[in-house]
Coordinates of N, CA, C and O in Angstrom, one line a residue:
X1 N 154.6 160.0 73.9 CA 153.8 160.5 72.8 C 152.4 160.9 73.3 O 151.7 160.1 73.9
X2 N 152.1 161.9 73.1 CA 150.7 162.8 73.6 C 150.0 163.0 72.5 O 150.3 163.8 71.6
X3 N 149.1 162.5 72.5 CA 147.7 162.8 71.5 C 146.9 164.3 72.2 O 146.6 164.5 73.4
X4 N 146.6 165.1 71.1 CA 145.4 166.0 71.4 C 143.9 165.5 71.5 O 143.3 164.7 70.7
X5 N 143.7 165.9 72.4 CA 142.1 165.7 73.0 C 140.9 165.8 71.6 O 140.8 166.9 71.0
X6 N 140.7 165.5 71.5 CA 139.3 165.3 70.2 C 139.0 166.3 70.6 O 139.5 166.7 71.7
X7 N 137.9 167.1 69.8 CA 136.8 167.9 69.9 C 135.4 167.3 70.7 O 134.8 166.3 70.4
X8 N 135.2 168.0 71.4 CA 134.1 167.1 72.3 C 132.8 167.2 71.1 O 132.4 168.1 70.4
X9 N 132.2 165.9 71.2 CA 131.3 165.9 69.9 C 130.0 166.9 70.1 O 129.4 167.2 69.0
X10 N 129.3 167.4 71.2 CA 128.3 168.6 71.2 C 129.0 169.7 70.3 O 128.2 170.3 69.5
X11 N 130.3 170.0 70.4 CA 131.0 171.0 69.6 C 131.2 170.8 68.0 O 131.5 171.4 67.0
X12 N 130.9 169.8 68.4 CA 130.9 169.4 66.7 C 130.0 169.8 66.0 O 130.0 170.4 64.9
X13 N 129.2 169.4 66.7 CA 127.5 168.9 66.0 C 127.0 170.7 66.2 O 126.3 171.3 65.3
X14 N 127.5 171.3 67.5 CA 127.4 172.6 66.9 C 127.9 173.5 66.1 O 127.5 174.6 65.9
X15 N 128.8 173.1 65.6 CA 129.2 173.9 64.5 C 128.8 173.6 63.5 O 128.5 174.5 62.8
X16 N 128.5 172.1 63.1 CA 127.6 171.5 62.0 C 126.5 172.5 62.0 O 126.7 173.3 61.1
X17 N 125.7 172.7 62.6 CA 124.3 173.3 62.7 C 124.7 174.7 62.4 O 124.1 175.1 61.4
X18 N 125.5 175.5 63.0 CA 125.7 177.2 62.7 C 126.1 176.6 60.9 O 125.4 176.9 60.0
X19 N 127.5 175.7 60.7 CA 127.4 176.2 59.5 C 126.6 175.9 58.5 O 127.0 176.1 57.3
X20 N 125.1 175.3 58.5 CA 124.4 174.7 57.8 C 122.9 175.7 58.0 O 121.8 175.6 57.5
X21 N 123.4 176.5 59.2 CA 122.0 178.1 58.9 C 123.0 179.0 58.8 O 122.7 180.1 59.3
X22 N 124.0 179.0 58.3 CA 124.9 180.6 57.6 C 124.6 179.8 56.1 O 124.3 180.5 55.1
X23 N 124.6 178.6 56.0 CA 124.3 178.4 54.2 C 122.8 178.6 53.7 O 122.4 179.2 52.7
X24 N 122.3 178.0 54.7 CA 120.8 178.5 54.5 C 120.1 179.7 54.4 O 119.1 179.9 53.8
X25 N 120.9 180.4 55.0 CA 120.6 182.2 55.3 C 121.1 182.2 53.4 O 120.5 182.5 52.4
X26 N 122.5 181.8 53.7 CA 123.1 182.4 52.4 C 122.4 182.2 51.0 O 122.3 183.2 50.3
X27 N 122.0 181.1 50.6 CA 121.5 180.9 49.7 C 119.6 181.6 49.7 O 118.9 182.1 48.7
X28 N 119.2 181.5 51.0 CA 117.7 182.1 50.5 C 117.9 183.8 50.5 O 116.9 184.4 50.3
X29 N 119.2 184.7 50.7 CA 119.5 185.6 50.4 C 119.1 185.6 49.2 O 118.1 186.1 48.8
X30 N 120.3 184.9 48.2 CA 120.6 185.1 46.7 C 119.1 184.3 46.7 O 118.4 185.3 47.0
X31 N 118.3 183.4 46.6 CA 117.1 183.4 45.5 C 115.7 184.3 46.1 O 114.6 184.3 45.5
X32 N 116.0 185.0 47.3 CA 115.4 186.2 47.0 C 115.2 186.7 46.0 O 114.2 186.8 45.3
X33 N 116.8 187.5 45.9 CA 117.0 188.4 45.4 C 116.7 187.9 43.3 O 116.5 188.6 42.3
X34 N 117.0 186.6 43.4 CA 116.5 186.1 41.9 C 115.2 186.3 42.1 O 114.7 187.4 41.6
X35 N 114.5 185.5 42.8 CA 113.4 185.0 42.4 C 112.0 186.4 43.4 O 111.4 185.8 44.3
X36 N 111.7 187.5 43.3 CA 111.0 188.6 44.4 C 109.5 188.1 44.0 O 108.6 188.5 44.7
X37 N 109.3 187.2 43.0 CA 108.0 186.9 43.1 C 107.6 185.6 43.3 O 108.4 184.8 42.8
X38 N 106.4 185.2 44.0 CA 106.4 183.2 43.6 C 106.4 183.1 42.3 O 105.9 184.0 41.6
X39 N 107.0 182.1 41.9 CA 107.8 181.4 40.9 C 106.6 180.2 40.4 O 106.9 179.6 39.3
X40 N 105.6 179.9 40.8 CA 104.6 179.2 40.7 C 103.1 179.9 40.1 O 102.4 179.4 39.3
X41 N 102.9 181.3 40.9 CA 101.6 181.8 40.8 C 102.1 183.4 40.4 O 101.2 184.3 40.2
X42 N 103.7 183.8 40.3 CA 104.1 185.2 39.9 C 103.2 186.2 41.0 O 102.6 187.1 40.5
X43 N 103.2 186.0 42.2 CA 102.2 186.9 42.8 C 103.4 187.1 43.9 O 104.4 186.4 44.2
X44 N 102.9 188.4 44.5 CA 104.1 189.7 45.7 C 102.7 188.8 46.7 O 101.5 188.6 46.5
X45 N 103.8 188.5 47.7 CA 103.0 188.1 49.0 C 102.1 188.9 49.7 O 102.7 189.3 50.7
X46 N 100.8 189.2 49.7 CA 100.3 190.1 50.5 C 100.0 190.0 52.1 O 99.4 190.7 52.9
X47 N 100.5 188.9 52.1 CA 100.5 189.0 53.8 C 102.0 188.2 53.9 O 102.5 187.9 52.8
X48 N 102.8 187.8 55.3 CA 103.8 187.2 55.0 C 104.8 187.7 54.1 O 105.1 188.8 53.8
X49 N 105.4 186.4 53.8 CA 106.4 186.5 53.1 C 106.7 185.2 52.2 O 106.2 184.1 52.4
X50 N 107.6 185.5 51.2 CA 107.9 183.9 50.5 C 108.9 183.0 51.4 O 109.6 183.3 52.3
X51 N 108.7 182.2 51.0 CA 109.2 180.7 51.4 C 110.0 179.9 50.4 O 109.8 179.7 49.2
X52 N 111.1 179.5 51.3 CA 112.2 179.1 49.6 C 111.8 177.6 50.3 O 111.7 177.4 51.5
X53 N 111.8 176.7 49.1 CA 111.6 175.5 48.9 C 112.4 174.7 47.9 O 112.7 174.9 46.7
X54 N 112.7 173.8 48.5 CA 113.7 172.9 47.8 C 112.9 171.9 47.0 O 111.9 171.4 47.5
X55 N 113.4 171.5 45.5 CA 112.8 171.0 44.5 C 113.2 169.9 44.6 O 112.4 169.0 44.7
X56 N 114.3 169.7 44.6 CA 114.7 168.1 45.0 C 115.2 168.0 46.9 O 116.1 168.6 47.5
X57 N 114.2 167.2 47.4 CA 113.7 167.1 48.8 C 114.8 167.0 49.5 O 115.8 167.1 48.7
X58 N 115.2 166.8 51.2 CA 116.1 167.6 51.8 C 116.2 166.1 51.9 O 117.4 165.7 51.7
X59 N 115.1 165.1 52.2 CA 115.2 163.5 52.6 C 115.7 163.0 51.4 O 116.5 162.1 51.5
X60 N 115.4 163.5 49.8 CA 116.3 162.6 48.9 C 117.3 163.2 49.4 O 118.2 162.3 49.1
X61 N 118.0 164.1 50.0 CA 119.5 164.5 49.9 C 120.7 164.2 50.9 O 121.9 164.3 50.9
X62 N 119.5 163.6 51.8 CA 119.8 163.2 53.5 C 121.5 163.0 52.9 O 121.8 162.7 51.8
X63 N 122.2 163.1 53.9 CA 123.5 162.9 54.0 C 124.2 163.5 53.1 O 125.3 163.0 52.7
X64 N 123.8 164.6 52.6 CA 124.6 165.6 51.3 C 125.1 166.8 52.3 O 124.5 167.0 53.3
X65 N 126.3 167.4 51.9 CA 126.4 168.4 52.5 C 125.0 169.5 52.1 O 124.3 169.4 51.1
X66 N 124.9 170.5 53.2 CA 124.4 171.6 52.9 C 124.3 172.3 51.8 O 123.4 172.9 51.3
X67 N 125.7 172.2 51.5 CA 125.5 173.2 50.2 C 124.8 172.4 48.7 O 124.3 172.9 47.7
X68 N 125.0 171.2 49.0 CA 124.4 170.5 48.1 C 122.6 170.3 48.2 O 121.9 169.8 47.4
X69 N 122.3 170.8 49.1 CA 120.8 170.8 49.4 C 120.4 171.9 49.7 O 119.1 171.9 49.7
X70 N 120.9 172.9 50.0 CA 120.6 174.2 49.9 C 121.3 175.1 48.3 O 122.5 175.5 48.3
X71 N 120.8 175.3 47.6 CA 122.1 175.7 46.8 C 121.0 176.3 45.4 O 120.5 175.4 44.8
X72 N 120.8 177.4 45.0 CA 120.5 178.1 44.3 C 119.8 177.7 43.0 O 118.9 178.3 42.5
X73 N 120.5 176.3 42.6 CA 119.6 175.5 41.5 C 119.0 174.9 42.1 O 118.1 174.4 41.4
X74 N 119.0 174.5 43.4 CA 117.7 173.3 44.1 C 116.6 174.3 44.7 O 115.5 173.7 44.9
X75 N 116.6 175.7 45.1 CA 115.8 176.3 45.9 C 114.8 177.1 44.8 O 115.1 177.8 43.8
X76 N 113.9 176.9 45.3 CA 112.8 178.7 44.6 C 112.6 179.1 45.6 O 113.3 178.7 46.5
X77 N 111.4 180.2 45.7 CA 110.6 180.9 46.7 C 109.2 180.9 46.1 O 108.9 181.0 44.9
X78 N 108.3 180.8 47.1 CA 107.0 180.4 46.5 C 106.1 181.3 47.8 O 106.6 181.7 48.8
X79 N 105.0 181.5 47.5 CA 103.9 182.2 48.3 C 103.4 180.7 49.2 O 102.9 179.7 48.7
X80 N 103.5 180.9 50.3 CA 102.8 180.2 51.2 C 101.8 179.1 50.4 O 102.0 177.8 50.4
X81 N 100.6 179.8 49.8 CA 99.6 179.4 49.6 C 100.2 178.1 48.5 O 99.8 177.0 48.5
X82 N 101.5 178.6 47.2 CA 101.8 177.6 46.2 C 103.0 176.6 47.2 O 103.4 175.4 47.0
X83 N 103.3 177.4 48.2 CA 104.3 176.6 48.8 C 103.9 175.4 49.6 O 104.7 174.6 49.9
X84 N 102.2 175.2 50.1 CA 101.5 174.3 50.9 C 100.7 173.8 49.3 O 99.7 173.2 49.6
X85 N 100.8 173.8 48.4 CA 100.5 172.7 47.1 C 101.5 172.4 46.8 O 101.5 171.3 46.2
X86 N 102.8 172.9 46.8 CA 103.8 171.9 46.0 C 104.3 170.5 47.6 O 104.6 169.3 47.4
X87 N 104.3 171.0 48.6 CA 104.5 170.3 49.9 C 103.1 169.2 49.7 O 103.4 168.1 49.9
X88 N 102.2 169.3 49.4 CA 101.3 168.5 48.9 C 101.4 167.1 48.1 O 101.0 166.0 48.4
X89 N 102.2 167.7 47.1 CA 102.3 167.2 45.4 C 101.2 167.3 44.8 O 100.8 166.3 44.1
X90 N 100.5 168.2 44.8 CA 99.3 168.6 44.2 C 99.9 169.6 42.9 O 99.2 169.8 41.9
X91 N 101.2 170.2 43.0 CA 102.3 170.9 42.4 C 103.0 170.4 42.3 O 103.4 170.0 43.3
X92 N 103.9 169.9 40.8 CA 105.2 169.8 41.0 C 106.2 171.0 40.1 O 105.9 172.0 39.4
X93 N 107.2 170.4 40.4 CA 108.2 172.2 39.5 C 109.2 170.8 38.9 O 109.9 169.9 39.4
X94 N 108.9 171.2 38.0 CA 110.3 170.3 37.3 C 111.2 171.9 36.6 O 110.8 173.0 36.3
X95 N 112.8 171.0 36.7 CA 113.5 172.1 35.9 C 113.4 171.3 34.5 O 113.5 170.1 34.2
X96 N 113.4 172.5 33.7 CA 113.7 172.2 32.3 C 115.3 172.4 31.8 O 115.7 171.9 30.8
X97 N 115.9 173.1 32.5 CA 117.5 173.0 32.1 C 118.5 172.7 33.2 O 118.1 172.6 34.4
X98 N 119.6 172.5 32.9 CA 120.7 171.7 33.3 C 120.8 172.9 34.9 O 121.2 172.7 36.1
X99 N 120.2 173.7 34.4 CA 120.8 174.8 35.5 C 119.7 174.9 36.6 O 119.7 175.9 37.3
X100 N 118.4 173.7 36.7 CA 118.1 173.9 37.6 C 116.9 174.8 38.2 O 115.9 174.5 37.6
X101 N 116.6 175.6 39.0 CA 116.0 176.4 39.3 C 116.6 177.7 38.9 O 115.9 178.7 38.9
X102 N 117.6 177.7 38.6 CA 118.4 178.9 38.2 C 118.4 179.4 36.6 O 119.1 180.3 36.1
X103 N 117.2 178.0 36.1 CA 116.4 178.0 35.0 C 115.1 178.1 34.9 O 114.4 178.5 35.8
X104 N 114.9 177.8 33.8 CA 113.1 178.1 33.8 C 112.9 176.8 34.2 O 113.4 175.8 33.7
X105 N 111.8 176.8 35.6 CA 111.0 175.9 35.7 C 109.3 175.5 35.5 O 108.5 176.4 35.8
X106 N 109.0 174.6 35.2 CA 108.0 174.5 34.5 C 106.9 173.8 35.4 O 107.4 172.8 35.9
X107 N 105.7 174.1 35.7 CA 105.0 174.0 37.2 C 104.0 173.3 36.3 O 103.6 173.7 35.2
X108 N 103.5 171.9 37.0 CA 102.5 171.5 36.0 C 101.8 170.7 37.9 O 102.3 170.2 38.9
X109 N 100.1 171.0 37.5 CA 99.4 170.7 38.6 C 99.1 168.7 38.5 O 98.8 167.9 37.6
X110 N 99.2 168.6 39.4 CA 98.6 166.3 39.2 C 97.7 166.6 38.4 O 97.6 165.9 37.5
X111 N 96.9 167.5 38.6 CA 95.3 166.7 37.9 C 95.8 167.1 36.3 O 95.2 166.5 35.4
X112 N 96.8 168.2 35.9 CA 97.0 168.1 34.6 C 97.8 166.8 33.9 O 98.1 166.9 32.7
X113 N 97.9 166.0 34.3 CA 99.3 165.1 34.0 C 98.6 164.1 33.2 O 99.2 163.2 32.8

């Protein structure tokens, strides 16, 4: 009786990684294409570019598949400038509906709270 040879685990772990920047790619495609302005301050980037940011954190999601932490209701895109206050928590974005980012979310600053 002959067993097949495992997958050598570097092969693993690389495919892990390609398929978790094709999800990545994929998903900040589609909230591009939702979201063309920051979603925080409604402003077109004038230098750069937007930055998609995940609303519920990548460390709460530690051990989620990709698509579960990348994924169109967890992501916005934000301008650098709102994207280094929400990385802060000087910003937070709560969703107001079930659907997430893919809803209206509602941006409220700490010092308003």
């Amino acid at each position: 009786t002959m067993f097949p040879k495992p997958r050598p685990q570097r092969l693993v772990r690389k495919d892990k990684k390609a398929h978790r920047k094709a999800v990545i790619s994929a998903v900040r495609d589609t909230v591009r294409q939702r979201d063309p302005r920051c979603r925080v301050c409604d402003q077109m980037p004038v230098t750069g570019r937007l930055e998609m940011h995940e609303i519920t954190s990548r460390a709460q999601l530690r051990g989620k598949a990709p698509e579960d932490i990348f994924s169109t209701s967890n992501c916005v895109m934000l301008c650098s400038t709102c994207h280094r206050e929400v990385t802060a928590h000087r910003i937070v974005l709560i969703p107001t509906t079930p659907y997430g980012a893919d809803g209206d979310v509602q941006v409220r600053r700490q010092d308003d709270c």
